[in-house]
């Protein structure tokens, strides 16, 4: 089945009872059992729910994994996945990882005993140098957030395999439409489904997809034990959102390309970070592992004054230093190159010309 067909039919088997094309929402915490000895498919919704199962199968299918799991948020998916490790274990993490993941690793999990070393993962040799005997996994994001750095996933996964450790990839920015890390040898894919997978800014959700059924089993145990599951109503909204993933991503991407072209012509813009630009240092690697540059870009303004005045232009424009990466101490941000003049733009589905007109007005001020 091709991707677009899988989006429509993958997680959406036609309801055998009444033929409803839209998957039913099973709003039930508990399921009655016919006998004490033979339980049905479901008993309690934390352990399993038919609407959640349809969504989990849909996302697992799109990412080409064995097991998909839906969580109450992207952070719930990330935190639950990190529970496969034990105190004393060590992770090698890409240095400009999402701010919430940095906070989780540098506070709660650090206190619990899980150690993390942050490296410039665009350099596979730097990853290799950070691996210790107690290292259990690589944790990567590509394109990274907010500096849009590109990590060679196949090279990282090959290194991890050689060392007998896992490779975990947060694929939020790309979605399985543009990039499928499990096909490149990685082991677990994570998502903030709150973003493109759902796509309509009305649900907070997260996903973990495991390539190997045994890893999937461990994650499913944690999902049930820890309990940060996604409710059936939200699962249904994501099932609906997913159907248009391909057309949305194509349109988002077309808008991003148009805006990047415009930004590059502005003298107030010092630098544009976008993997679709041939001068991007990760351009070739990105093209080899993804089928498009996506819809998230960052740019640096020539001055801090301009950055401050851009705050109110559009809700999809974000300011990493005060928003997504506020949890990262200023010195850590500075060391990673996340400057106070850096702005991140996630291009929506408005007409890009309207967005450009908005930014033009602000820059003219
Ligand atoms: C790359 C990435 N991963 C994870 C998260 C966390 O997801 P959520 O906000 O759904 O908890 C975010 C949120 O912005 C993100 O951008």
Short mmCIF file of C-alpha atoms and ligand atoms in Angstrom, two decimals:
data_model
loop_
_atom_site.label_atom_id
_atom_site.label_comp_id
_atom_site.label_asym_id
_atom_site.label_seq_id
_atom_site.Cartn_x
_atom_site.Cartn_y
_atom_site.Cartn_z
CA UNK A 1 0.00 0.00 0.00
CA UNK A 2 1.33 3.45 -0.89
CA UNK A 3 1.62 6.06 1.88
CA UNK A 4 -1.48 8.10 0.92
CA UNK A 5 -3.64 4.95 0.81
CA UNK A 6 -2.26 3.77 4.12
CA UNK A 7 -3.19 7.12 5.66
CA UNK A 8 -6.82 6.60 4.65
CA UNK A 9 -7.18 2.87 5.31
CA UNK A 10 -4.26 1.82 7.58
CA UNK A 11 -5.70 2.46 11.03
CA UNK A 12 -9.23 2.54 9.85
CA UNK A 13 -10.70 -0.90 9.33
CA UNK A 14 -14.37 -0.65 8.42
CA UNK A 15 -16.48 -1.28 11.53
CA UNK A 16 -17.73 -4.89 11.14
CA UNK A 17 -20.87 -4.20 13.20
CA UNK A 18 -22.44 -1.28 11.32
CA UNK A 19 -20.00 -0.46 8.55
CA UNK A 20 -19.13 2.99 9.90
CA UNK A 21 -16.26 4.47 7.87
CA UNK A 22 -15.07 6.53 10.82
CA UNK A 23 -13.62 4.44 13.63
CA UNK A 24 -15.98 4.29 16.66
CA UNK A 25 -14.91 6.08 19.85
CA UNK A 26 -14.98 3.55 22.70
CA UNK A 27 -15.56 5.79 25.69
CA UNK A 28 -15.32 3.04 28.25
CA UNK A 29 -12.85 2.59 31.09
CA UNK A 30 -13.85 -1.05 31.59
CA UNK A 31 -15.01 -3.89 29.32
CA UNK A 32 -17.36 -6.65 30.51
CA UNK A 33 -16.03 -10.21 30.21
CA UNK A 34 -18.07 -13.21 29.13
CA UNK A 35 -16.37 -15.62 31.50
CA UNK A 36 -13.85 -15.63 34.33
CA UNK A 37 -11.51 -17.87 32.35
CA UNK A 38 -11.64 -16.32 28.90
CA UNK A 39 -11.16 -12.59 28.75
CA UNK A 40 -12.05 -10.68 25.60
CA UNK A 41 -9.57 -8.50 23.66
CA UNK A 42 -10.01 -5.60 26.08
CA UNK A 43 -10.61 -5.38 29.81
CA UNK A 44 -9.47 -1.97 31.06
CA UNK A 45 -8.64 1.08 28.93
CA UNK A 46 -5.26 1.83 30.51
CA UNK A 47 -4.14 -1.60 29.25
CA UNK A 48 -5.91 -1.31 25.91
CA UNK A 49 -8.78 0.46 24.18
CA UNK A 50 -10.11 -0.27 20.67
CA UNK A 51 -9.94 3.36 19.50
CA UNK A 52 -6.41 3.73 20.85
CA UNK A 53 -5.43 0.41 19.28
CA UNK A 54 -6.63 1.61 15.85
CA UNK A 55 -4.49 4.74 16.19
CA UNK A 56 -1.47 2.86 17.53
CA UNK A 57 -1.63 0.43 14.61
CA UNK A 58 -1.99 3.29 12.15
CA UNK A 59 1.09 5.13 13.46
CA UNK A 60 3.14 1.90 13.73
CA UNK A 61 2.21 1.11 10.11
CA UNK A 62 3.26 4.54 8.86
CA UNK A 63 6.60 4.37 10.68
CA UNK A 64 7.10 0.72 9.53
CA UNK A 65 7.44 -0.51 13.11
CA UNK A 66 6.18 -3.61 14.91
CA UNK A 67 4.48 -1.82 17.82
CA UNK A 68 2.95 1.62 18.21
CA UNK A 69 1.96 3.22 21.51
CA UNK A 70 -0.08 6.37 22.07
CA UNK A 71 0.57 8.63 25.06
CA UNK A 72 -1.03 11.68 26.63
CA UNK A 73 1.66 14.03 25.23
CA UNK A 74 4.98 13.97 23.43
CA UNK A 75 6.74 14.35 26.79
CA UNK A 76 4.73 11.42 28.19
CA UNK A 77 5.94 9.29 25.24
CA UNK A 78 9.54 10.40 25.79
CA UNK A 79 9.48 9.95 29.59
CA UNK A 80 7.78 6.55 29.33
CA UNK A 81 10.32 5.39 26.73
CA UNK A 82 13.24 6.50 28.93
CA UNK A 83 11.88 4.17 31.61
CA UNK A 84 13.23 1.21 29.64
CA UNK A 85 16.60 2.26 31.11
CA UNK A 86 17.79 1.80 34.70
CA UNK A 87 19.67 4.03 37.15
CA UNK A 88 23.36 3.97 36.22
CA UNK A 89 22.65 3.67 32.49
CA UNK A 90 24.01 6.34 30.15
CA UNK A 91 22.66 7.96 26.97
CA UNK A 92 24.39 9.94 24.22
CA UNK A 93 22.02 12.76 23.24
CA UNK A 94 22.19 15.28 20.39
CA UNK A 95 23.05 18.66 21.87
CA UNK A 96 20.21 20.83 20.60
CA UNK A 97 17.52 18.36 21.60
CA UNK A 98 14.00 19.76 22.29
CA UNK A 99 14.12 21.92 25.46
CA UNK A 100 11.57 19.77 27.33
CA UNK A 101 13.64 16.64 26.67
CA UNK A 102 16.77 18.45 27.89
CA UNK A 103 14.87 19.46 31.06
CA UNK A 104 13.62 15.92 31.64
CA UNK A 105 17.11 14.43 31.24
CA UNK A 106 18.96 17.10 33.19
CA UNK A 107 16.59 17.19 36.17
CA UNK A 108 14.18 14.29 36.80
CA UNK A 109 16.06 11.46 35.09
CA UNK A 110 19.42 12.79 36.27
CA UNK A 111 18.13 12.65 39.84
CA UNK A 112 16.89 9.13 39.20
CA UNK A 113 20.38 8.08 38.04
CA UNK A 114 20.10 8.05 34.23
CA UNK A 115 23.13 9.87 32.85
CA UNK A 116 23.27 11.80 29.59
CA UNK A 117 26.12 13.27 27.56
CA UNK A 118 25.10 15.92 25.02
CA UNK A 119 27.17 15.92 21.83
CA UNK A 120 27.21 17.50 18.40
CA UNK A 121 25.63 14.44 16.77
CA UNK A 122 26.20 15.79 13.24
CA UNK A 123 29.68 14.35 13.85
CA UNK A 124 29.41 10.55 14.07
CA UNK A 125 32.94 10.43 15.52
CA UNK A 126 31.79 12.68 18.40
CA UNK A 127 28.96 10.23 19.10
CA UNK A 128 31.41 7.32 19.08
CA UNK A 129 33.78 9.16 21.44
CA UNK A 130 30.96 9.73 23.97
CA UNK A 131 29.93 6.05 24.16
CA UNK A 132 30.93 4.42 27.46
CA UNK A 133 30.58 0.85 28.75
CA UNK A 134 27.32 1.84 30.51
CA UNK A 135 25.86 3.59 27.42
CA UNK A 136 22.56 2.01 26.45
CA UNK A 137 21.26 4.25 23.66
CA UNK A 138 21.69 7.19 21.29
CA UNK A 139 18.89 9.76 21.49
CA UNK A 140 18.64 11.89 18.34
CA UNK A 141 16.53 14.53 16.59
CA UNK A 142 17.05 15.36 12.93
CA UNK A 143 16.44 18.05 11.80
CA UNK A 144 17.24 19.27 15.29
CA UNK A 145 15.39 21.95 17.16
CA UNK A 146 15.92 24.90 16.73
CA UNK A 147 19.19 24.91 14.75
CA UNK A 148 17.93 22.47 12.10
CA UNK A 149 21.12 20.40 12.23
CA UNK A 150 21.16 17.15 10.28
CA UNK A 151 22.33 13.88 11.80
CA UNK A 152 23.27 10.91 9.62
CA UNK A 153 20.77 8.38 10.98
CA UNK A 154 22.05 5.34 9.09
CA UNK A 155 25.63 6.00 10.27
CA UNK A 156 24.48 6.57 13.87
CA UNK A 157 22.33 3.43 13.84
CA UNK A 158 25.18 1.34 12.37
CA UNK A 159 27.49 2.59 15.13
CA UNK A 160 24.85 1.82 17.79
CA UNK A 161 24.34 -1.65 16.39
CA UNK A 162 28.08 -2.31 16.48
CA UNK A 163 28.11 -1.27 20.16
CA UNK A 164 24.96 -3.27 20.97
CA UNK A 165 22.93 -0.22 22.00
CA UNK A 166 19.61 1.29 20.85
CA UNK A 167 19.01 4.29 18.61
CA UNK A 168 16.01 6.44 19.54
CA UNK A 169 14.86 9.21 17.19
CA UNK A 170 12.36 12.00 17.82
CA UNK A 171 10.76 12.27 14.35
CA UNK A 172 8.28 15.03 15.22
CA UNK A 173 9.47 17.58 12.65
CA UNK A 174 9.60 15.20 9.68
CA UNK A 175 6.68 12.79 10.26
CA UNK A 176 6.80 9.34 8.62
CA UNK A 177 5.67 10.97 5.38
CA UNK A 178 9.10 12.56 4.96
CA UNK A 179 11.44 10.37 7.04
CA UNK A 180 11.23 6.85 8.48
CA UNK A 181 14.14 6.27 10.90
CA UNK A 182 13.23 2.60 11.54
CA UNK A 183 13.91 1.87 7.85
CA UNK A 184 17.38 3.40 8.36
CA UNK A 185 18.21 0.95 11.17
CA UNK A 186 17.03 2.95 14.20
CA UNK A 187 15.10 1.14 16.94
CA UNK A 188 12.51 3.48 18.44
CA UNK A 189 10.77 6.49 16.91
CA UNK A 190 9.15 9.11 19.14
CA UNK A 191 6.68 11.83 18.27
CA UNK A 192 5.04 14.82 19.70
CA UNK A 193 1.85 13.97 17.80
CA UNK A 194 0.61 17.35 19.00
CA UNK A 195 2.42 18.76 15.98
CA UNK A 196 2.11 17.51 12.40
CA UNK A 197 0.66 14.03 13.01
CA UNK A 198 -2.55 15.44 14.43
CA UNK A 199 -2.02 18.74 12.70
CA UNK A 200 -5.02 20.71 13.90
CA UNK A 201 -3.77 22.22 17.21
CA UNK A 202 -6.59 20.58 19.15
CA UNK A 203 -4.90 17.56 20.79
CA UNK A 204 -1.84 17.04 22.96
CA UNK A 205 -0.47 13.55 22.23
CA UNK A 206 2.68 11.51 21.82
CA UNK A 207 3.81 8.26 20.21
CA UNK A 208 6.52 5.66 20.53
CA UNK A 209 7.03 3.12 17.75
CA UNK A 210 9.39 0.17 18.13
CA UNK A 211 10.93 -1.71 15.21
CA UNK A 212 11.41 -4.89 17.20
CA UNK A 213 8.39 -6.60 18.85
CA UNK A 214 10.46 -7.38 21.99
CA UNK A 215 11.30 -3.70 22.49
CA UNK A 216 7.63 -2.98 21.76
CA UNK A 217 6.61 -5.40 24.50
CA UNK A 218 8.83 -3.61 27.03
CA UNK A 219 7.33 -0.27 26.03
CA UNK A 220 3.78 -1.63 26.26
CA UNK A 221 4.51 -2.89 29.77
CA UNK A 222 5.66 0.63 30.73
CA UNK A 223 2.66 2.25 29.02
CA UNK A 224 0.33 0.16 31.16
CA UNK A 225 2.41 0.38 34.35
CA UNK A 226 3.07 4.13 34.14
CA UNK A 227 -0.35 4.92 32.71
CA UNK A 228 0.24 8.08 30.65
CA UNK A 229 -2.13 6.86 27.90
CA UNK A 230 -4.06 8.88 25.34
CA UNK A 231 -7.84 9.03 25.86
CA UNK A 232 -10.18 7.56 23.21
CA UNK A 233 -11.68 10.90 22.20
CA UNK A 234 -8.24 12.35 21.49
CA UNK A 235 -7.27 9.14 19.67
CA UNK A 236 -10.21 9.64 17.33
CA UNK A 237 -9.22 13.25 16.62
CA UNK A 238 -5.69 12.11 15.72
CA UNK A 239 -7.08 9.32 13.50
CA UNK A 240 -9.02 12.02 11.67
CA UNK A 241 -6.05 14.38 11.49
CA UNK A 242 -3.75 11.66 10.13
CA UNK A 243 -5.85 11.12 7.01
CA UNK A 244 -4.68 14.44 5.59
CA UNK A 245 -1.03 14.15 6.68
CA UNK A 246 0.31 13.87 3.14
CA UNK A 247 -1.58 16.81 1.67
CA UNK A 248 -0.87 18.94 4.73
CA UNK A 249 2.87 18.20 4.68
CA UNK A 250 3.10 18.93 0.95
CA UNK A 251 1.33 22.26 1.42
CA UNK A 252 3.30 23.18 4.60
CA UNK A 253 6.50 22.41 2.73
CA UNK A 254 5.58 24.44 -0.33
CA UNK A 255 4.87 27.41 1.97
CA UNK A 256 8.18 26.92 3.79
CA UNK A 257 10.14 26.90 0.52
CA UNK A 258 8.48 30.14 -0.59
CA UNK A 259 9.20 31.85 2.75
CA UNK A 260 12.81 30.66 2.81
CA UNK A 261 13.35 32.20 -0.64
CA UNK A 262 11.93 35.50 0.64
CA UNK A 263 13.87 35.46 3.94
CA UNK A 264 17.14 34.98 2.09
CA UNK A 265 16.54 38.26 0.25
CA UNK A 266 16.02 40.31 3.43
CA UNK A 267 18.98 42.30 4.69
CA UNK A 268 17.57 42.22 8.25
CA UNK A 269 17.92 38.42 8.19
CA UNK A 270 21.47 37.34 9.03
CA UNK A 271 21.08 33.59 8.44
CA UNK A 272 18.44 31.05 7.42
CA UNK A 273 18.52 27.44 8.65
CA UNK A 274 16.56 25.07 6.38
CA UNK A 275 17.62 21.62 5.11
CA UNK A 276 16.19 22.42 1.67
CA UNK A 277 18.95 24.96 1.04
CA UNK A 278 21.89 23.50 -0.95
CA UNK A 279 24.30 25.51 1.24
CA UNK A 280 22.99 23.79 4.40
CA UNK A 281 25.90 21.62 5.64
CA UNK A 282 23.54 18.64 6.08
CA UNK A 283 21.78 19.05 2.70
CA UNK A 284 23.11 15.86 1.12
CA UNK A 285 22.63 13.66 4.17
CA UNK A 286 19.11 15.00 4.66
CA UNK A 287 18.22 14.33 1.02
CA UNK A 288 19.53 10.79 1.33
CA UNK A 289 17.44 9.98 4.40
CA UNK A 290 14.30 12.10 3.95
CA UNK A 291 12.03 12.83 1.01
CA UNK A 292 11.63 16.56 1.73
CA UNK A 293 12.93 19.42 3.86
CA UNK A 294 9.74 19.83 5.92
CA UNK A 295 8.06 22.95 7.19
CA UNK A 296 10.20 24.07 10.11
CA UNK A 297 12.93 26.63 9.61
CA UNK A 298 14.86 29.02 11.79
CA UNK A 299 16.45 32.34 11.03
CA UNK A 300 18.72 34.74 12.79
CA UNK A 301 17.90 38.41 12.75
CA UNK A 302 20.56 41.04 12.45
CA UNK A 303 19.68 42.53 15.84
CA UNK A 304 18.02 41.64 19.14
CA UNK A 305 15.65 44.63 18.82
CA UNK A 306 14.12 43.08 15.70
CA UNK A 307 13.72 39.74 17.47
CA UNK A 308 11.70 41.31 20.26
CA UNK A 309 9.31 43.07 17.89
CA UNK A 310 8.67 39.87 15.93
CA UNK A 311 7.03 38.20 18.94
CA UNK A 312 3.51 39.29 18.12
CA UNK A 313 3.46 38.70 14.36
CA UNK A 314 2.09 35.17 14.14
CA UNK A 315 1.30 32.42 16.57
CA UNK A 316 3.42 29.92 14.65
CA UNK A 317 6.52 32.06 14.97
CA UNK A 318 8.40 31.05 18.10
CA UNK A 319 11.33 32.40 20.02
CA UNK A 320 13.44 29.44 21.26
CA UNK A 321 15.39 31.41 23.91
CA UNK A 322 12.18 32.31 25.74
CA UNK A 323 9.91 29.44 24.65
CA UNK A 324 10.91 25.91 23.55
CA UNK A 325 14.43 26.27 25.03
CA UNK A 326 13.63 28.44 28.05
CA UNK A 327 14.28 25.34 30.17
CA UNK A 328 17.90 25.36 28.94
CA UNK A 329 20.22 27.64 30.97
CA UNK A 330 21.53 30.65 28.92
CA UNK A 331 25.11 29.34 29.04
CA UNK A 332 24.00 25.95 27.61
CA UNK A 333 21.97 27.73 24.91
CA UNK A 334 24.93 29.95 24.01
CA UNK A 335 27.27 26.94 23.86
CA UNK A 336 24.91 25.24 21.42
CA UNK A 337 24.61 28.35 19.21
CA UNK A 338 20.97 29.08 20.13
CA UNK A 339 21.34 32.85 20.03
CA UNK A 340 18.88 35.41 21.40
CA UNK A 341 18.37 36.62 17.80
CA UNK A 342 17.21 33.18 16.61
CA UNK A 343 13.57 32.80 15.59
CA UNK A 344 11.86 29.54 14.60
CA UNK A 345 9.02 29.36 12.14
CA UNK A 346 6.72 26.42 11.66
CA UNK A 347 4.97 27.22 8.42
CA UNK A 348 1.21 26.70 8.58
CA UNK A 349 -1.36 26.39 5.86
CA UNK A 350 -2.12 30.06 5.39
CA UNK A 351 -1.19 31.57 2.06
CA UNK A 352 2.59 32.17 2.36
CA UNK A 353 2.15 35.58 0.70
CA UNK A 354 0.06 36.73 3.70
CA UNK A 355 2.74 35.51 6.08
CA UNK A 356 5.43 37.30 4.07
CA UNK A 357 3.34 40.49 4.05
CA UNK A 358 3.09 40.27 7.86
CA UNK A 359 6.83 39.81 8.29
CA UNK A 360 7.52 42.57 5.76
CA UNK A 361 5.47 44.99 7.88
CA UNK A 362 7.41 44.08 11.02
CA UNK A 363 10.83 44.30 9.38
CA UNK A 364 9.91 47.69 7.88
CA UNK A 365 9.18 48.97 11.38
C1 LIG B 1 10.68 17.81 18.80
C2 LIG B 1 9.73 17.78 19.95
N1 LIG B 1 9.66 16.67 20.71
C3 LIG B 1 8.82 16.58 21.77
C4 LIG B 1 7.99 17.63 22.13
C5 LIG B 1 7.09 17.49 23.31
O1 LIG B 1 5.79 17.21 22.90
P1 LIG B 1 4.46 17.63 23.68
O2 LIG B 1 4.43 19.12 23.72
O3 LIG B 1 3.37 17.01 22.87
O4 LIG B 1 4.55 17.06 25.06
C6 LIG B 1 8.01 18.79 21.35
C7 LIG B 1 7.12 19.91 21.70
O5 LIG B 1 7.24 21.01 21.21
C8 LIG B 1 8.90 18.86 20.24
O6 LIG B 1 8.97 19.97 19.46
#
